[in-house]
PDB file of C-alpha atoms in Angstrom:
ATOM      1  CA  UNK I  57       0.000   0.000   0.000  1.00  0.00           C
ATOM      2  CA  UNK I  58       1.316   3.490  -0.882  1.00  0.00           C
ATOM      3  CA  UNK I  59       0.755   6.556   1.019  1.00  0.00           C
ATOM      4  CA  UNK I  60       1.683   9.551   0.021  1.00  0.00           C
ATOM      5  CA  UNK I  61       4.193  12.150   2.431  1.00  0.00           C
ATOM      6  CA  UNK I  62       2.149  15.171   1.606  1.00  0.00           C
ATOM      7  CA  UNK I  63       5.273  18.080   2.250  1.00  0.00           C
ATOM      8  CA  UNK I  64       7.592  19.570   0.485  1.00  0.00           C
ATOM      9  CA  UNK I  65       9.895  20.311   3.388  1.00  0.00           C
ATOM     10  CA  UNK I  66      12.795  17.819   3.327  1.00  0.00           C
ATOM     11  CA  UNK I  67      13.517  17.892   6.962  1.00  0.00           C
ATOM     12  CA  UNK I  68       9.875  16.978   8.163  1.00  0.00           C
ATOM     13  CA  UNK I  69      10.271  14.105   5.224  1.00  0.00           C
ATOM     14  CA  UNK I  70      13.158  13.106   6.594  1.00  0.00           C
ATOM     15  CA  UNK I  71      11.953  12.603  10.241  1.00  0.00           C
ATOM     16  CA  UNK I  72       8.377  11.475   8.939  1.00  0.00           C
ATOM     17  CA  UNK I  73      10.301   8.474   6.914  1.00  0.00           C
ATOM     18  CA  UNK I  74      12.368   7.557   9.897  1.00  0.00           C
ATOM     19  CA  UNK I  75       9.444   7.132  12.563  1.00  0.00           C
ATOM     20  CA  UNK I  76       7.270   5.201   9.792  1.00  0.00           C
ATOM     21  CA  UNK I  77       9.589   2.677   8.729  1.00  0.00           C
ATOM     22  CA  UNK I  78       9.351  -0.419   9.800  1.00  0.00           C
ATOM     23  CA  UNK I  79       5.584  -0.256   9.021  1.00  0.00           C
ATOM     24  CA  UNK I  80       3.555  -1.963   6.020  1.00  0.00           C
ATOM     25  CA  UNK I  81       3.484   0.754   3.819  1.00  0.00           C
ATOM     26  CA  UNK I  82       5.743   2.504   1.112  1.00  0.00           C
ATOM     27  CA  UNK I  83       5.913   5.443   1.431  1.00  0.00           C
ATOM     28  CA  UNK I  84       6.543   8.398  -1.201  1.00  0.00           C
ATOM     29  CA  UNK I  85       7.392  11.492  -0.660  1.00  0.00           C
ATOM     30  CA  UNK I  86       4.410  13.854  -3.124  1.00  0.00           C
ATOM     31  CA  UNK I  87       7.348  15.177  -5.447  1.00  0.00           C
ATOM     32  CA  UNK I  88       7.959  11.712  -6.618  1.00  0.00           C
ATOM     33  CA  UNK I  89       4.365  11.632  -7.993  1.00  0.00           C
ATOM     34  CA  UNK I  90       4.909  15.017  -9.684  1.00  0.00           C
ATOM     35  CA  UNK I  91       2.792  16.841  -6.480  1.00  0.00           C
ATOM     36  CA  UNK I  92       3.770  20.337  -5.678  1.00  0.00           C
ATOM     37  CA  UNK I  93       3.539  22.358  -3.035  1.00  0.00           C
ATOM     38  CA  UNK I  94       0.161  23.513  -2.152  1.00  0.00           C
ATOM     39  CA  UNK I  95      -0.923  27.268  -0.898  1.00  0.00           C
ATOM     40  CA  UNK I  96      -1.805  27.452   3.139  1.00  0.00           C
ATOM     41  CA  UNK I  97      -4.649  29.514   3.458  1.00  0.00           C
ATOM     42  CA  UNK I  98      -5.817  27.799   6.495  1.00  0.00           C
ATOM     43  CA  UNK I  99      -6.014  29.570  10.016  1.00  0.00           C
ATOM     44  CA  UNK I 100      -5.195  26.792  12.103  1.00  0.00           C
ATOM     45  CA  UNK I 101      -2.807  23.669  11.664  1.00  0.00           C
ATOM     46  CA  UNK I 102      -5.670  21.481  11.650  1.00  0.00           C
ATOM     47  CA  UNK I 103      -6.563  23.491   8.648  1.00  0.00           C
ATOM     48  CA  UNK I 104      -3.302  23.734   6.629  1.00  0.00           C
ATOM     49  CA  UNK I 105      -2.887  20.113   7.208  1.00  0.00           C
ATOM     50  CA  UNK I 106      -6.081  19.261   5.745  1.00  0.00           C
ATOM     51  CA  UNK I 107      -5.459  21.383   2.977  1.00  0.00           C
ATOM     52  CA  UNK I 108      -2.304  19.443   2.026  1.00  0.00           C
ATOM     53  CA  UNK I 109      -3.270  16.229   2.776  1.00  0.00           C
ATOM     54  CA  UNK I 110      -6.473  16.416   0.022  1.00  0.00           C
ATOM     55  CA  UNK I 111      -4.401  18.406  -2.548  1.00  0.00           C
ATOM     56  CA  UNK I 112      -1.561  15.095  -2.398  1.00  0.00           C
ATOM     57  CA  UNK I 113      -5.336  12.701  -2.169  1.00  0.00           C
ATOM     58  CA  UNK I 114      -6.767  14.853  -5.705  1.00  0.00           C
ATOM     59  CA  UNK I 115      -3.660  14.621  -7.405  1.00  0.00           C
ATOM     60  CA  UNK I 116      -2.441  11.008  -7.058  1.00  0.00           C
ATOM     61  CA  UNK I 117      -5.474   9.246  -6.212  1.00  0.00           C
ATOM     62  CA  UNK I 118      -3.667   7.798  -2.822  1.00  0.00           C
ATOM     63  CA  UNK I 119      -4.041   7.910   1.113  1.00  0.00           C
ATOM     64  CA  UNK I 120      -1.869  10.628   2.103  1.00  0.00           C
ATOM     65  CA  UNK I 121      -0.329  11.644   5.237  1.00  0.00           C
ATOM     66  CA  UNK I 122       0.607  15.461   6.014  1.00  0.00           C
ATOM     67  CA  UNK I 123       1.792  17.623   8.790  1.00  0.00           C
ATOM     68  CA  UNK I 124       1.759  21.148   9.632  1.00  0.00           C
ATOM     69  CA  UNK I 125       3.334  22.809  12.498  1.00  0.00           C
ATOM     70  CA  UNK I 126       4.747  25.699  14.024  1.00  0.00           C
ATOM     71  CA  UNK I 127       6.716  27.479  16.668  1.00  0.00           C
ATOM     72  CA  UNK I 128       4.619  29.050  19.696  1.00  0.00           C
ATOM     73  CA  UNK I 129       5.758  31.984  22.158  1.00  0.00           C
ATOM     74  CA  UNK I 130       3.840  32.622  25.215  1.00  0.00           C
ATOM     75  CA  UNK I 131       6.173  35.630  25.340  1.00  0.00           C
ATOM     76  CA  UNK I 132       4.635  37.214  21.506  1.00  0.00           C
ATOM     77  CA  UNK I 133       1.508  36.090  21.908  1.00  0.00           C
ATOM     78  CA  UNK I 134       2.013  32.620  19.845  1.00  0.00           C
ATOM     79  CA  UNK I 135       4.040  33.569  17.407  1.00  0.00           C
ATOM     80  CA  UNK I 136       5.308  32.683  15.120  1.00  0.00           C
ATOM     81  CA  UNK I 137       2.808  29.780  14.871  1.00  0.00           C
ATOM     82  CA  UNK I 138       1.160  29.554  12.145  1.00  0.00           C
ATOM     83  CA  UNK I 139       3.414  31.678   9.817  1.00  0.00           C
ATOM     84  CA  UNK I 140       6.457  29.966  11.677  1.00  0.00           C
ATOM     85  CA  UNK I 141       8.593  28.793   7.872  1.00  0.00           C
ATOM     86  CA  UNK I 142       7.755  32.219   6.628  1.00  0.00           C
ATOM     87  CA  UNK I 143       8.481  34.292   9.752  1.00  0.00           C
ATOM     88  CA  UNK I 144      10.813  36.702   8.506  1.00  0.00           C
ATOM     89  CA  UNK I 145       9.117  36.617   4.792  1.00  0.00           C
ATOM     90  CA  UNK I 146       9.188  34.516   1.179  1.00  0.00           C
ATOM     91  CA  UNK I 147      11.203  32.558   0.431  1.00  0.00           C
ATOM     92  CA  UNK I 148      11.827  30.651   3.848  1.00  0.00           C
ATOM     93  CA  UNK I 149      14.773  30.550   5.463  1.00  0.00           C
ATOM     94  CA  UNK I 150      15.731  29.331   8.837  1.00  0.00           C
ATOM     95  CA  UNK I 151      18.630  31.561   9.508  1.00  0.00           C
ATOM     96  CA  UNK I 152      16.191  34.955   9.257  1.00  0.00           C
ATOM     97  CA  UNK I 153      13.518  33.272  10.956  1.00  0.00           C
ATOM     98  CA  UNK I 154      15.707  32.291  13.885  1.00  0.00           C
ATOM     99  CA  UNK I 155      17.554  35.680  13.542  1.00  0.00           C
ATOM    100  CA  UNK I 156      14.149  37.350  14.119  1.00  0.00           C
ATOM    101  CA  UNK I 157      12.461  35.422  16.484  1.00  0.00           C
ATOM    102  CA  UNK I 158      15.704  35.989  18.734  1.00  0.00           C
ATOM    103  CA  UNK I 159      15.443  40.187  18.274  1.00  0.00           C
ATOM    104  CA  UNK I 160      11.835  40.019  18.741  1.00  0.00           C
ATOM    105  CA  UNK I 161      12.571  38.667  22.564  1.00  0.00           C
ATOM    106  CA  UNK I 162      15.634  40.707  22.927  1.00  0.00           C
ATOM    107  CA  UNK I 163      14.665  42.033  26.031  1.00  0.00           C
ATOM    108  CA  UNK I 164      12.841  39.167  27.359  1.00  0.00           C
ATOM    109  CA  UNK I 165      14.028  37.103  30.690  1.00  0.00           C
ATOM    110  CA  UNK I 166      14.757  33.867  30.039  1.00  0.00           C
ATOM    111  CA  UNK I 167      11.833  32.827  32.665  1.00  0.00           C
ATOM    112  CA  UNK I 168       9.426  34.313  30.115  1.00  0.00           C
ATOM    113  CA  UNK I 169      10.736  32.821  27.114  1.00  0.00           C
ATOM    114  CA  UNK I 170       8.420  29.405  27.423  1.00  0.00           C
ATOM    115  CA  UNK I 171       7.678  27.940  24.031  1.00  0.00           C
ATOM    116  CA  UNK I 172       6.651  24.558  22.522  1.00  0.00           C
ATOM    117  CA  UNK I 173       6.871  23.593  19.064  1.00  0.00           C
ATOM    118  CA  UNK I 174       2.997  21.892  17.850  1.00  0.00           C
ATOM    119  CA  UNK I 175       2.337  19.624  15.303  1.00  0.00           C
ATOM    120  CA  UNK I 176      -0.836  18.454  13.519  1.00  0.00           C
ATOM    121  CA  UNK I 177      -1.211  15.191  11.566  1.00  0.00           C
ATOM    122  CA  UNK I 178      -3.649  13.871   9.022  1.00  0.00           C
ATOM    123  CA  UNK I 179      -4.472  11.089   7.208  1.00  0.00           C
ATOM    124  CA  UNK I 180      -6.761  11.060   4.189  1.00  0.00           C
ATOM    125  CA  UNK I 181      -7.514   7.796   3.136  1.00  0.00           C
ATOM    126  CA  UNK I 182      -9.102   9.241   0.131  1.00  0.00           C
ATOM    127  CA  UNK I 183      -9.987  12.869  -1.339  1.00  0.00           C
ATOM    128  CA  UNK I 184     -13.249  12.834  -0.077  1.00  0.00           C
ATOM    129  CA  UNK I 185     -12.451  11.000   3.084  1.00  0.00           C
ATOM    130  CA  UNK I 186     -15.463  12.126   6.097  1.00  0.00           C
ATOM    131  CA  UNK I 187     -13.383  11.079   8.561  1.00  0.00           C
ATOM    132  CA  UNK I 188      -9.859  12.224   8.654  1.00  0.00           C
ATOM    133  CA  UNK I 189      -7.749  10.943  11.531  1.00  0.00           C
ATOM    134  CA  UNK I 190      -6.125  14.111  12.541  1.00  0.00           C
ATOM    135  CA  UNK I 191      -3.764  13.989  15.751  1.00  0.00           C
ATOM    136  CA  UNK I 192      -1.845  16.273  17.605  1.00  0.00           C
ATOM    137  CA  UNK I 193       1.290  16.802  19.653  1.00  0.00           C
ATOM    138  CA  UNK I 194       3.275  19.486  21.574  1.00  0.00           C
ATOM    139  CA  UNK I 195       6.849  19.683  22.562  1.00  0.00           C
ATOM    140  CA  UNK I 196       7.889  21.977  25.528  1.00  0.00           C
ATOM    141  CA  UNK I 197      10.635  23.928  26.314  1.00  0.00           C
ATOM    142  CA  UNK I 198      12.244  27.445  26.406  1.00  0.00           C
ATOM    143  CA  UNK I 199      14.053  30.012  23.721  1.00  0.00           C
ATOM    144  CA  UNK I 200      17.736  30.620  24.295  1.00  0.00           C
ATOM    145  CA  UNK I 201      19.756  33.665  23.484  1.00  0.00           C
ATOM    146  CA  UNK I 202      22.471  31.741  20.953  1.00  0.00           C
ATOM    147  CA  UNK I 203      21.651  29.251  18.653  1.00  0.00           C
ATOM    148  CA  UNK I 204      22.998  25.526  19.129  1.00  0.00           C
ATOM    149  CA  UNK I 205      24.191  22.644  17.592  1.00  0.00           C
ATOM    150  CA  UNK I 206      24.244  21.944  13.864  1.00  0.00           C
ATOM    151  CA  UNK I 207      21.497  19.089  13.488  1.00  0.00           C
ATOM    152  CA  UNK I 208      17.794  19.400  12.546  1.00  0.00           C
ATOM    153  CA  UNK I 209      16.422  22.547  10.621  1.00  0.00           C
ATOM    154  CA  UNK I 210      13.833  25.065  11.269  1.00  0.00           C
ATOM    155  CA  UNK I 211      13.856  26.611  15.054  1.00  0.00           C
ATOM    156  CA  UNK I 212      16.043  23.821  16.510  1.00  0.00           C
ATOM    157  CA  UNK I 213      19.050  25.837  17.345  1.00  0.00           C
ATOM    158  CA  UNK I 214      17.076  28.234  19.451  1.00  0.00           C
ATOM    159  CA  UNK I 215      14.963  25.725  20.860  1.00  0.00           C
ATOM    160  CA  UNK I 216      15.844  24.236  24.704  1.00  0.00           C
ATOM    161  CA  UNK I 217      14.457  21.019  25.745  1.00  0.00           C
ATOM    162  CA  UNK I 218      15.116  21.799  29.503  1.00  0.00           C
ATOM    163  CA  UNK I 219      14.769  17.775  30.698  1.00  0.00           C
ATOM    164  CA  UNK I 220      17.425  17.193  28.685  1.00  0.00           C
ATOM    165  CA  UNK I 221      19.423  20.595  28.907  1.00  0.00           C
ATOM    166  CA  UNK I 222      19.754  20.436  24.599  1.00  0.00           C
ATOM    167  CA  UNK I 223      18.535  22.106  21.936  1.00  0.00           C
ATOM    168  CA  UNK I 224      16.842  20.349  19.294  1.00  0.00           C
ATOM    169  CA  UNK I 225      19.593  20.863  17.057  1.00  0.00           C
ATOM    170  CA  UNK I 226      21.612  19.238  19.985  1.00  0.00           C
ATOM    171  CA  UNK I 227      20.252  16.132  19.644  1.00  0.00           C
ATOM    172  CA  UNK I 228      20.799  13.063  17.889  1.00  0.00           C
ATOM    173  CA  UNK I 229      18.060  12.081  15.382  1.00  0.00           C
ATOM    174  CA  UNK I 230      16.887   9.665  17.552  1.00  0.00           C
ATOM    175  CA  UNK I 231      16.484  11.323  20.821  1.00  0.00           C
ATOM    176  CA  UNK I 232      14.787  14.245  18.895  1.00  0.00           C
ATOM    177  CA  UNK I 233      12.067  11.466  16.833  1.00  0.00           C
ATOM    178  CA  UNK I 234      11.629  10.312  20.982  1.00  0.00           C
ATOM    179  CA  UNK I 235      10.434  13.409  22.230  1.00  0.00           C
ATOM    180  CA  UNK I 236       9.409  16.126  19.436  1.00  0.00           C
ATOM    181  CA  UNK I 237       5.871  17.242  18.906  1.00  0.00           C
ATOM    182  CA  UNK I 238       5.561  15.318  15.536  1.00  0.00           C
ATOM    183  CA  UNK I 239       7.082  12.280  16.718  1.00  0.00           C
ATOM    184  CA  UNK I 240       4.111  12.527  19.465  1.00  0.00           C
ATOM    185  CA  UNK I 241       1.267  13.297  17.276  1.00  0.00           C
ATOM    186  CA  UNK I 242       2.681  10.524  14.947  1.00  0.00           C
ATOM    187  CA  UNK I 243       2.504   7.856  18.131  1.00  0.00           C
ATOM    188  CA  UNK I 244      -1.183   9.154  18.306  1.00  0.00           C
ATOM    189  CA  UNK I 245      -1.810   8.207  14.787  1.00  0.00           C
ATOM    190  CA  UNK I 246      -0.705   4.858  14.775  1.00  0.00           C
ATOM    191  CA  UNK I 247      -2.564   3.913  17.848  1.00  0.00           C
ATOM    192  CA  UNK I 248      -5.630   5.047  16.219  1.00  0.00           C
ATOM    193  CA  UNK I 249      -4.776   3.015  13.221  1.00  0.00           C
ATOM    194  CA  UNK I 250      -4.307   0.072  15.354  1.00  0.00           C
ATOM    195  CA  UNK I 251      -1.482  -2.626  14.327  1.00  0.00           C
ATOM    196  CA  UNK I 252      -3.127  -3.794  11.542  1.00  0.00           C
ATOM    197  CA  UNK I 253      -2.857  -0.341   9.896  1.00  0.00           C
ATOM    198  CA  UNK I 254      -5.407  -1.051   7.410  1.00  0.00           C
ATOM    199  CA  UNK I 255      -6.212   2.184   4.888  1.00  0.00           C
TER     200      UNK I 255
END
């Protein structure tokens, strides 16, 4: 069975391959079928994600599986959230984004700079699918002053998991697919799927 990785984004492909393989399915990423990216006019992740998955579902006739997800500080009133990839403007880039999100809490304490990166995943088993499974999952932690470490993409560098005193860009692939928000919102998804993970 073939499902269809509904992004564009070749980090979240990479981490969304890695914590579904083992499972029955191939899996192909949407630019193998010739999918593009599709515009985000949503106002939520729930949304967005929707909005993906059924563009991949019109195009190549297959269940597809997509993701969006964002950056929130308590600190700006949830931003970046929503607009997190495009935070410092078109095209993205991660360098800008981190660059601003850092001189937007310039003079923020670090006891006010809670954050937690959320994710929202859907599966369409078809275009016209009533009932999407759509899960969710948040990852905790705190905005430093100085990015760190040279893994992962996105906010990682800035982002503190304070349990384990790292950044995400700290980690190691597989302690970040343990405890990020899409690895949990993933978890949910396969539960609800059930180990037969029929589609």
């Amino acid at each position: 069975m073939k499902l269809v990785l509904a992004s564009g984004n070749a980090g979240k492909l990479a981490e969304l391959q890695a914590m579904l393989a083992g499972l029955p399915l191939q899996i192909v990423p949407q630019r193998e079928l010739g999918v593009g990216d599709v515009a985000e006019t949503g106002l939520t992740f729930v949304e967005n994600a929707l909005i993906k998955a059924r563009h991949a579902c019109q195009l190549t006739g297959l269940p597809a599986l997509a993701d969006d997800s964002g950056l929130i500080v308590d600190a700006l009133d949830g931003a970046p959230g929503l607009y997190s990839a495009r935070y410092a403007g078109s095209p993205t880039d991660d360098a800008a984004n981190n660059a601003k999100l850092l001189d937007a809490l310039r003079e923020v304490p670090a006891e006010r700079r809670s954050a937690r990166f959320h994710a929202v995943i859907v599966l369409l088993r078809h275009t016209n699918d009533p009932q999407p499974l759509i899960c969710e999952g948040s990852w905790e932690g705190r905005i430093i002053d100085t990015p760190r470490g040279s893994n992962g993409f996105g906010y990682n560098p800035v982002f503190l998991d304070e349990a384990l005193g790292l950044t995400a860009a700290e980690m190691t692939a597989e302690q970040k697919n343990g405890r990020s928000h899409r690895a949990k919102a993933l978890q949910l998804l396969l539960q609800k799927l059930s180990s037969q993970l029929v589609l």
